XYZ file of C-alpha atoms in Angstrom:
636
model
C 6.796 -61.941 124.522
C 5.493 -62.737 121.040
C 7.847 -62.062 118.138
C 5.907 -60.739 115.149
C 7.358 -60.271 111.676
C 5.730 -57.460 109.702
C 6.585 -57.985 106.049
C 6.195 -54.686 104.193
C 8.111 -52.354 101.919
C 7.075 -49.117 103.634
C 5.883 -47.726 106.925
C 2.111 -47.824 107.285
C -0.645 -47.497 109.857
C -0.760 -51.168 110.833
C 3.011 -51.359 111.301
C 2.949 -48.224 113.464
C 0.131 -49.620 115.608
C 1.992 -52.877 116.193
C 5.221 -51.048 117.004
C 3.359 -49.039 119.647
C 1.711 -52.098 121.194
C 3.215 -53.461 124.396
C 3.640 -57.189 124.841
C 4.943 -57.960 121.349
C 8.325 -57.610 119.687
C 7.958 -56.339 116.127
C 10.524 -56.659 113.364
C 10.014 -55.229 109.883
C 11.143 -57.497 107.051
C 11.333 -56.873 103.312
C 9.309 -59.298 101.173
C 12.282 -59.753 98.824
C 14.510 -61.252 101.524
C 12.318 -63.719 103.373
C 14.253 -66.702 102.040
C 17.370 -65.607 103.895
C 15.622 -64.713 107.167
C 15.287 -66.947 110.218
C 11.505 -67.080 109.949
C 11.326 -69.981 112.376
C 12.184 -67.543 115.178
C 8.889 -65.648 114.734
C 5.583 -66.560 116.332
C 3.317 -64.772 113.828
C 3.435 -62.947 110.515
C 1.684 -59.836 109.234
C 2.161 -59.620 105.465
C 1.271 -56.157 104.169
C 1.295 -55.637 100.411
C -1.064 -52.671 100.459
C 1.619 -50.006 100.542
C 2.117 -50.610 96.816
C -0.076 -50.118 93.747
C 0.259 -53.760 92.685
C -0.335 -56.737 94.986
C 2.775 -58.362 96.389
C 4.003 -61.485 94.622
C 6.738 -63.359 96.458
C 9.673 -64.838 94.589
C 9.763 -68.613 94.781
C 12.685 -68.563 97.241
C 10.802 -66.264 99.611
C 7.445 -67.941 99.002
C 8.861 -71.364 99.882
C 10.214 -70.054 103.191
C 6.913 -68.364 104.050
C 4.788 -71.372 103.154
C 6.863 -73.547 105.507
C 5.813 -71.292 108.391
C 2.183 -71.278 107.266
C 2.239 -75.084 107.168
C 3.345 -75.116 110.818
C 0.039 -73.496 111.762
C 1.543 -70.177 112.794
C -0.945 -67.343 112.592
C -0.615 -65.253 109.440
C -2.517 -62.204 108.268
C -1.901 -61.527 104.567
C -3.060 -58.270 102.973
C -3.048 -57.562 99.219
C -0.935 -60.475 98.008
C -1.086 -61.912 94.519
C -0.961 -65.427 95.905
C -0.685 -66.897 99.393
C -1.295 -70.250 101.032
C -1.096 -73.592 99.274
C -3.625 -72.859 96.534
C -5.095 -69.349 96.742
C -4.380 -66.719 94.135
C -6.216 -63.705 92.792
C -7.514 -62.085 89.637
C -6.706 -58.626 88.254
C -7.416 -55.785 90.644
C -10.667 -53.861 90.368
C -11.657 -50.426 91.628
C -14.025 -50.109 94.581
C -14.922 -46.485 93.759
C -18.642 -47.280 93.655
C -18.529 -50.317 95.939
C -18.612 -50.667 99.701
C -17.656 -53.399 102.130
C -20.303 -55.259 104.123
C -19.592 -57.088 107.373
C -21.011 -60.626 107.181
C -19.437 -62.478 110.092
C -21.819 -63.874 112.647
C -23.099 -61.470 115.256
C -21.011 -61.564 118.396
C -17.742 -62.404 116.652
C -16.548 -58.792 116.903
C -18.105 -56.609 119.565
C -19.756 -53.521 118.099
C -20.131 -54.936 114.580
C -23.360 -56.448 113.269
C -24.155 -58.535 110.209
C -24.915 -56.132 107.354
C -22.955 -53.129 108.632
C -21.558 -51.091 105.725
C -17.876 -50.180 105.917
C -16.492 -47.587 103.497
C -12.906 -48.163 102.346
C -12.918 -45.122 100.012
C -11.508 -45.346 96.485
C -9.693 -48.625 96.945
C -8.890 -51.674 94.821
C -9.367 -55.369 95.432
C -8.284 -58.565 93.707
C -11.155 -61.077 93.398
C -10.206 -64.483 94.744
C -9.821 -67.297 92.256
C -10.257 -70.403 94.386
C -12.805 -71.497 96.966
C -11.268 -71.466 100.436
C -10.892 -74.662 102.469
C -12.454 -73.021 105.533
C -14.506 -70.342 103.793
C -15.199 -68.172 106.824
C -15.742 -64.649 105.459
C -15.815 -61.419 107.453
C -16.264 -58.905 104.620
C -17.678 -58.858 101.123
C -17.696 -56.062 98.574
C -20.924 -54.992 96.914
C -21.446 -52.382 94.213
C -24.121 -49.699 94.332
C -25.520 -50.418 97.765
C -28.709 -48.404 98.150
C -28.471 -47.993 101.920
C -26.856 -45.570 104.320
C -24.992 -47.677 106.879
C -26.684 -51.083 107.051
C -27.910 -53.562 104.451
C -29.135 -57.141 104.207
C -26.951 -58.720 101.493
C -28.662 -60.920 98.952
C -27.871 -64.618 99.130
C -26.101 -64.530 95.784
C -23.602 -61.998 97.035
C -22.850 -64.065 100.118
C -22.202 -67.211 98.106
C -20.101 -65.695 95.311
C -16.418 -66.254 96.096
C -15.408 -63.248 93.994
C -17.205 -60.854 96.345
C -15.284 -61.918 99.454
C -12.638 -59.461 100.602
C -11.640 -60.636 104.098
C -11.855 -64.273 105.157
C -10.213 -67.107 107.031
C -8.577 -69.302 104.422
C -7.707 -71.772 107.178
C -7.898 -71.607 110.960
C -4.466 -69.924 111.013
C -4.465 -67.910 107.762
C -6.553 -64.731 107.442
C -6.532 -63.103 103.997
C -7.493 -59.596 102.913
C -7.522 -58.852 99.179
C -7.807 -55.044 99.297
C -5.416 -52.343 100.505
C -6.072 -52.048 104.234
C -2.747 -51.198 105.851
C -3.239 -47.397 105.769
C -6.855 -47.446 106.916
C -6.413 -44.414 109.175
C -4.690 -42.021 106.784
C -7.077 -43.131 104.015
C -9.996 -42.224 106.323
C -11.899 -45.497 106.182
C -15.363 -45.003 107.667
C -17.032 -45.413 110.055
C -13.847 -44.979 112.058
C -15.078 -46.939 115.080
C -16.165 -49.888 112.931
C -12.833 -50.187 111.164
C -10.942 -49.869 114.445
C -13.028 -52.669 115.954
C -12.286 -54.842 112.930
C -8.555 -54.093 113.025
C -8.409 -54.600 116.782
C -9.815 -58.068 116.153
C -7.464 -58.881 113.258
C -4.279 -57.724 114.961
C -5.196 -59.201 118.341
C -5.965 -62.513 116.639
C -2.738 -62.721 114.638
C -0.468 -61.641 117.516
C -2.452 -63.421 120.244
C -2.026 -60.169 122.177
C -4.532 -57.442 122.910
C -4.013 -54.723 120.294
C -5.768 -51.370 120.437
C -5.518 -49.345 117.232
C -6.267 -46.217 119.271
C -2.503 -45.951 119.915
C -2.505 -44.250 116.491
C -4.872 -41.221 116.497
C -7.512 -40.545 113.863
C -6.415 -38.715 110.732
C -9.028 -36.054 111.428
C -11.671 -35.146 113.980
C -15.007 -33.341 113.992
C -17.294 -32.283 116.826
C -15.429 -29.290 118.222
C -17.965 -26.682 119.342
C -17.829 -26.014 123.082
C -20.831 -24.175 124.529
C -18.807 -23.053 127.535
C -16.291 -21.179 125.353
C -16.752 -17.845 123.603
C -18.843 -18.206 120.449
C -17.047 -15.301 118.771
C -13.629 -16.752 119.569
C -14.563 -20.153 118.138
C -16.189 -18.656 115.032
C -13.176 -16.471 114.282
C -10.860 -19.440 114.795
C -12.949 -21.559 112.405
C -12.772 -18.898 109.689
C -9.027 -18.469 110.205
C -8.502 -22.214 109.940
C -10.676 -22.417 106.809
C -8.978 -19.494 105.081
C -5.604 -21.015 105.920
C -6.602 -24.072 103.890
C -6.527 -22.028 100.672
C -2.819 -21.415 101.218
C -1.920 -24.793 102.714
C -3.678 -26.734 99.939
C -2.393 -24.357 97.225
C -5.838 -23.525 95.883
C -4.985 -20.010 94.706
C -2.927 -19.527 91.553
C -0.554 -16.562 91.853
C -2.679 -14.982 94.586
C -5.717 -15.272 92.329
C -4.180 -13.437 89.377
C -4.340 -16.684 87.400
C -7.548 -17.838 89.051
C -7.863 -20.723 91.493
C -8.604 -24.436 91.598
C -11.950 -25.969 92.418
C -10.765 -28.099 95.357
C -10.710 -31.858 95.907
C -12.838 -34.685 94.598
C -14.295 -37.388 96.802
C -11.662 -39.971 95.845
C -9.272 -40.926 98.629
C -6.793 -43.545 97.484
C -5.412 -46.373 99.673
C -2.242 -44.449 100.542
C -4.294 -41.445 101.686
C -3.652 -39.262 98.642
C -6.567 -37.327 97.176
C -7.734 -36.303 93.737
C -7.500 -32.584 93.090
C -10.263 -30.978 91.044
C -8.421 -28.663 88.711
C -11.011 -26.556 86.823
C -10.969 -22.786 87.179
C -14.649 -21.929 87.709
C -16.466 -18.604 87.669
C -18.767 -19.504 90.565
C -15.964 -20.712 92.818
C -13.919 -17.587 92.166
C -16.924 -15.377 92.842
C -17.665 -16.961 96.197
C -14.048 -17.176 97.300
C -13.534 -13.596 96.138
C -16.497 -12.678 98.338
C -14.863 -14.450 101.294
C -11.610 -12.546 100.895
C -13.503 -9.298 100.351
C -15.452 -9.795 103.571
C -12.216 -10.468 105.443
C -11.006 -7.064 104.278
C -14.334 -5.383 105.066
C -14.425 -6.582 108.674
C -10.748 -7.146 109.510
C -8.937 -4.792 107.147
C -6.624 -7.505 105.797
C -4.939 -5.834 102.813
C -3.813 -9.113 101.217
C -7.403 -10.360 101.246
C -8.634 -7.344 99.289
C -5.911 -7.876 96.696
C -6.822 -11.545 96.299
C -10.515 -10.659 95.999
C -9.761 -8.070 93.323
C -7.555 -10.562 91.482
C -10.237 -13.260 91.441
C -13.031 -10.970 90.281
C -10.762 -9.386 87.669
C -9.867 -12.821 86.321
C -13.554 -13.591 85.791
C -14.473 -10.298 84.148
C -11.228 -9.799 82.196
C -10.732 -13.306 80.855
C -13.978 -15.287 81.156
C -16.506 -12.682 80.018
C -17.291 -12.153 76.331
C -16.801 -8.593 75.106
C -17.578 -7.205 71.652
C -19.104 -10.615 71.017
C -22.421 -9.907 69.311
C -25.199 -12.118 70.654
C -22.837 -13.425 73.342
C -21.981 -9.968 74.675
C -21.641 -10.125 78.472
C -21.752 -13.931 78.671
C -19.460 -15.311 81.395
C -17.968 -18.741 80.746
C -18.311 -21.481 83.297
C -14.765 -22.918 83.451
C -11.401 -22.696 81.732
C -12.372 -25.745 79.659
C -16.163 -25.279 79.381
C -15.444 -21.836 77.931
C -18.661 -21.589 75.946
C -21.043 -22.750 78.685
C -23.086 -20.444 80.902
C -24.850 -21.710 84.027
C -27.477 -19.343 85.427
C -26.896 -20.269 89.065
C -23.115 -20.092 88.832
C -23.022 -16.746 87.070
C -25.501 -15.328 89.574
C -23.304 -16.341 92.503
C -20.271 -14.688 90.943
C -22.195 -11.443 90.477
C -23.630 -11.488 94.012
C -20.111 -11.741 95.430
C -18.821 -8.647 93.631
C -22.022 -6.709 94.321
C -21.806 -7.321 98.074
C -18.166 -6.277 97.993
C -19.102 -3.025 96.256
C -22.003 -2.430 98.611
C -19.924 -2.695 101.769
C -16.871 -0.867 100.411
C -18.759 1.847 98.544
C -16.905 1.025 95.319
C -18.011 0.542 91.714
C -15.688 -2.291 90.792
C -16.685 -4.055 87.558
C -20.175 -2.524 87.562
C -20.089 -2.167 83.776
C -19.178 -5.834 83.426
C -21.814 -6.873 85.967
C -24.451 -4.983 84.011
C -23.355 -6.678 80.797
C -23.535 -10.069 82.513
C -27.047 -9.378 83.789
C -28.138 -8.121 80.384
C -26.950 -11.365 78.807
C -28.856 -13.466 81.346
C -32.001 -11.377 80.790
C -31.593 -11.582 77.018
C -31.418 -15.379 77.140
C -34.381 -15.816 79.515
C -37.903 -16.906 78.668
C -40.894 -14.604 78.393
C -41.675 -15.296 82.068
C -38.255 -14.100 83.229
C -37.017 -17.587 84.076
C -33.836 -18.908 82.503
C -32.678 -22.402 81.645
C -30.176 -24.053 83.936
C -27.512 -24.103 81.236
C -27.036 -22.655 77.771
C -24.148 -23.502 75.445
C -22.936 -20.964 72.922
C -22.627 -23.708 70.336
C -26.406 -24.160 70.420
C -27.313 -20.477 70.320
C -28.044 -18.207 67.376
C -30.083 -15.043 66.926
C -33.016 -17.210 65.871
C -32.648 -19.541 68.848
C -32.456 -16.609 71.281
C -35.669 -15.154 69.821
C -37.325 -18.543 70.335
C -36.169 -18.600 73.969
C -37.521 -15.093 74.532
C -40.887 -15.841 72.907
C -42.210 -18.406 75.396
C -41.986 -19.326 79.082
C -38.885 -21.244 80.084
C -39.629 -24.983 79.999
C -36.562 -26.044 82.017
C -36.025 -23.364 84.676
C -32.984 -23.296 86.912
C -33.976 -24.078 90.529
C -31.128 -21.803 91.568
C -32.543 -18.815 89.670
C -32.868 -16.791 92.913
C -29.151 -15.971 92.700
C -29.715 -14.443 89.264
C -32.725 -12.503 90.536
C -30.882 -11.530 93.722
C -28.066 -10.086 91.627
C -30.633 -8.076 89.657
C -32.120 -6.622 92.849
C -28.707 -5.886 94.354
C -27.646 -4.148 91.156
C -30.799 -2.033 91.295
C -30.095 -1.065 94.911
C -26.594 0.079 94.015
C -27.455 1.886 90.766
C -31.124 2.856 90.987
C -31.714 1.463 87.486
C -35.356 0.431 87.658
C -35.289 -2.036 84.751
C -33.197 -4.414 86.852
C -35.625 -4.180 89.749
C -38.465 -4.969 87.346
C -36.580 -7.909 85.833
C -35.702 -9.279 89.258
C -39.250 -9.054 90.601
C -40.740 -10.478 87.399
C -38.383 -13.439 87.557
C -39.066 -14.001 91.228
C -42.838 -13.891 90.692
C -42.556 -16.554 87.997
C -40.238 -18.577 90.195
C -42.647 -18.464 93.142
C -45.415 -19.913 90.985
C -43.419 -23.132 90.653
C -41.570 -23.001 93.979
C -40.606 -25.236 95.642
C -41.520 -28.241 93.481
C -40.208 -26.661 90.264
C -42.967 -27.978 88.006
C -43.569 -31.364 89.547
C -40.021 -32.477 90.271
C -39.053 -33.541 93.764
C -38.052 -30.840 96.133
C -35.605 -31.303 98.938
C -34.057 -29.288 101.723
C -31.709 -27.670 99.209
C -34.683 -26.011 97.486
C -35.440 -24.281 100.782
C -31.935 -23.289 101.828
C -30.954 -22.039 98.379
C -33.783 -19.497 98.257
C -33.425 -17.759 101.634
C -30.924 -15.179 100.403
C -33.058 -14.340 97.376
C -36.354 -14.247 99.257
C -34.775 -11.891 101.782
C -33.732 -9.487 99.060
C -37.100 -9.792 97.338
C -38.896 -8.696 100.501
C -36.270 -6.011 101.145
C -36.984 -4.593 97.693
C -40.798 -4.845 97.568
C -41.811 -4.744 101.247
C -44.827 -6.847 100.305
C -46.276 -9.049 103.032
C -46.815 -11.972 100.644
C -43.102 -12.030 99.888
C -42.314 -11.845 103.595
C -44.666 -14.767 104.203
C -42.871 -16.965 101.660
C -39.570 -16.237 103.392
C -40.900 -17.069 106.842
C -42.781 -20.156 105.610
C -39.623 -21.424 103.939
C -37.580 -21.022 107.096
C -40.335 -22.597 109.203
C -40.377 -25.704 107.014
C -36.612 -25.858 107.214
C -36.795 -26.056 111.001
C -38.708 -29.337 110.740
C -35.533 -31.091 109.550
C -33.025 -29.553 111.932
C -30.885 -32.270 113.508
C -30.439 -32.174 117.314
C -26.654 -32.128 116.849
C -26.885 -29.156 114.486
C -27.399 -28.548 110.798
C -30.371 -29.455 108.615
C -30.951 -32.900 107.177
C -31.372 -33.482 103.489
C -35.035 -34.460 103.055
C -37.489 -35.140 100.246
C -40.773 -33.404 101.073
C -43.037 -34.416 98.203
C -42.434 -38.008 97.237
C -40.128 -40.977 97.444
C -36.399 -40.482 97.688
C -34.973 -41.245 94.228
C -32.563 -44.136 94.043
C -29.005 -42.762 93.886
C -27.502 -43.763 90.557
C -23.872 -44.568 89.926
C -22.059 -42.343 87.465
C -24.334 -39.324 87.816
C -24.675 -36.354 90.122
C -26.943 -37.057 93.033
C -27.952 -36.684 96.629
C -26.241 -38.359 99.562
C -29.714 -39.273 100.816
C -30.994 -42.851 100.588
C -34.141 -42.443 102.646
C -35.654 -39.703 104.753
C -34.273 -39.872 108.245
C -30.672 -40.653 107.303
C -28.602 -38.407 109.614
C -26.887 -36.729 106.658
C -26.128 -33.019 106.465
C -24.964 -31.845 103.039
C -22.391 -29.039 103.163
C -22.240 -28.667 99.381
C -25.848 -28.247 98.278
C -27.853 -27.622 101.462
C -26.491 -25.911 104.572
C -23.671 -24.127 102.738
C -26.140 -21.408 101.688
C -27.344 -20.695 105.212
C -24.711 -18.527 106.937
C -25.009 -15.930 104.168
C -28.752 -16.487 103.733
C -29.663 -16.122 107.401
C -27.521 -13.048 108.030
C -28.904 -11.325 104.937
C -32.420 -12.211 106.121
C -31.579 -10.484 109.400
C -30.366 -7.378 107.567
C -33.294 -7.339 105.131
C -36.036 -7.835 107.734
C -34.483 -6.473 110.901
C -35.793 -9.565 112.704
C -33.341 -10.890 115.308
C -34.878 -14.350 114.749
C -32.704 -14.702 111.666
C -29.609 -13.589 113.558
C -30.213 -16.409 116.043
C -30.560 -18.856 113.153
C -27.289 -17.534 111.736
C -25.621 -18.120 115.087
C -27.054 -21.646 115.279
C -25.801 -22.638 111.826
C -22.421 -21.079 112.573
C -22.179 -23.260 115.680
C -22.823 -26.244 113.397
C -19.951 -25.260 111.094
C -17.632 -24.760 114.052
C -18.665 -28.187 115.340
C -18.218 -30.061 112.076
C -15.082 -28.409 110.725
C -12.253 -30.837 110.000
C -9.276 -30.624 112.356
C -6.311 -32.579 111.032
C -2.543 -32.670 110.791
C -3.115 -33.067 107.033
C -2.959 -29.585 105.426
C -5.091 -30.728 102.487
C -8.146 -31.197 104.690
C -7.489 -29.170 107.842
C -10.113 -26.445 108.229
C -12.473 -27.816 105.587
C -16.095 -28.895 105.410
C -16.380 -31.922 103.082
C -19.720 -32.507 101.443
C -21.444 -34.942 103.803
C -21.336 -35.481 107.523
C -23.160 -38.154 109.486
C -24.474 -36.219 112.470
C -24.690 -39.295 114.691
C -21.260 -40.696 113.892
C -19.785 -37.157 113.715
C -17.636 -38.017 110.728
C -17.624 -37.899 106.942
C -19.728 -40.839 105.818
C -22.389 -41.335 103.129
C -23.028 -43.241 99.908
C -20.242 -42.736 97.312
C -22.401 -42.874 94.171
C -22.108 -39.263 92.956
C -19.761 -39.176 89.967
C -17.739 -36.174 91.075
C -18.985 -34.733 94.337
C -19.256 -37.543 96.860
C -18.961 -37.404 100.665
C -15.334 -36.221 100.752
C -15.648 -33.614 97.995
C -14.250 -30.259 99.173
C -15.310 -27.224 97.131
C -13.443 -23.925 97.337
C -16.593 -22.200 96.163
C -20.031 -23.610 97.000
C -18.827 -24.514 100.517
C -15.608 -22.952 101.799
C -16.063 -19.473 100.315
C -19.730 -18.747 101.044
C -19.653 -20.342 104.497
C -16.703 -18.207 105.581
C -18.192 -15.078 104.006
C -21.490 -15.612 105.812
C -19.780 -16.194 109.151
C -17.570 -13.112 108.763
C -20.529 -10.886 107.899
C -22.514 -12.161 110.872
C -19.641 -11.678 113.296
C -19.692 -7.996 112.366
C -23.432 -7.587 111.881
C -23.557 -4.454 114.028
C -21.034 -2.811 111.720
C -22.720 -3.876 108.476
C -26.430 -3.505 109.186
C -26.113 0.240 108.552
C -26.057 -0.562 104.835
C -29.696 -1.698 105.066
C -32.751 0.431 105.780
C -35.415 -1.698 107.470
């Protein structure tokens, strides 16, 4: 039986895998005491520095003892060391936030991996190598801003540059990794199968024993919908799991009385920790308030109604301007961007409270809602369209008159939520001026829809309008409005993926190159099997079920059921309470895991939004599960 020394300061995934592997005897050693250990008794060494923020640097006493064993030709795998082997040492660590690993070993070396496969190690760090290796047999390189989904042909310069190499054979018996790899499972490296194949190779090589990393389960799973089980049971369980995340991840602040947090950013660090996104946002609170309100409407959960009331009250009591002159009714975007108003975000907040009032027969915050709508109307162009964003610092009475005097030259593609709120407010109050404003805005919007004055239009332009188009037809009963709704949904069906969901797609031009340091799509080229849960399909559970209510056409109910099956299927199941029950931004529908380009500055593949995704998805599913109870509020 092989004796393997695992040199590490803390428990980690690789150590656990080796401890669970039969045929080897594993002993954990501290790097600070190697000089006093009987290293000659071990057959192989696994040196793991990646549990720490800084690479491991052995004291001379310990280094001398380790180098004696390396010189004997014993197999050694060294991860995240400051220096190892006779001559190799490394430069200061660098972030891999916008970089990805590329497999460059010859085809056939590791079964299931091909030259050019892209492996995502999340928000990691690596230490560029300083010296050329005697053997120089690389397996991985790192490359920044790869414009490809899961496979790329690296340029010759990248292959030859020593500083890009991240996993290589220094000698025939020394394999070096200069990034933090040891917790690859809890840090959700992707694709999962690719990393497991690589680690199976590494650990089998160093121990000269067959090692299967599958002895340690994945940190999360997706792909859970079972056609043979009750749809209603699975949908209710998915909502329960998702709503439980708000408590488990501590998203709410004092049950919503002090607002709530946005969620989690895309950054997953090498130890598996995640970056929280801390802003308190009006749109997130509106959509999460809607979720809790719908839970009360259909299930009678008293706590949910209280949380919903708390969240909406926070927005209207603390984020809305009152007695504020030209800013009267304006609702601030976040607790820091206090003087910023986004049209789309404000509209989604208002829609949430209006639906709550509609189903409960209440008049909660109707005065404040009216003031918010009046402000949006007052700062719209002569065509009824409004800019995506207006900052109070740039507004004056003169500037507002200028805005009102001409058509909007930079309209918000998400305007339908503003117009939908206008039409909902009209339905609840009978105040005709809001109906007129909503229809006028919609008519102007439809003249530029879906290309929005020459810009590219993607699947998100279609999905984001279904709710609004449904309410437009419900209000006007005009066949031309009905046709736009049905045409939109028909085009959407052309990009439905066989495994569920709708692919992000550019319909009128080339896919723009995703830039680093900016907001952007997860799409690299049409056909990538990417479903976006943040900007695309997140609107559909609510949109489809409202289309069913507004038209009476069971076709939309079936679409609601289909998209709900997708969300059941792709919901995260995990022992980690920070992600269990969630829908991160991007799923690869062929790999059935979270995987896409990491270029977006704040909302990459692993971004989890309390609003935008979690709130509206759950609200839409809850409403649809009780459609028979709620359709009485609509007269079709």
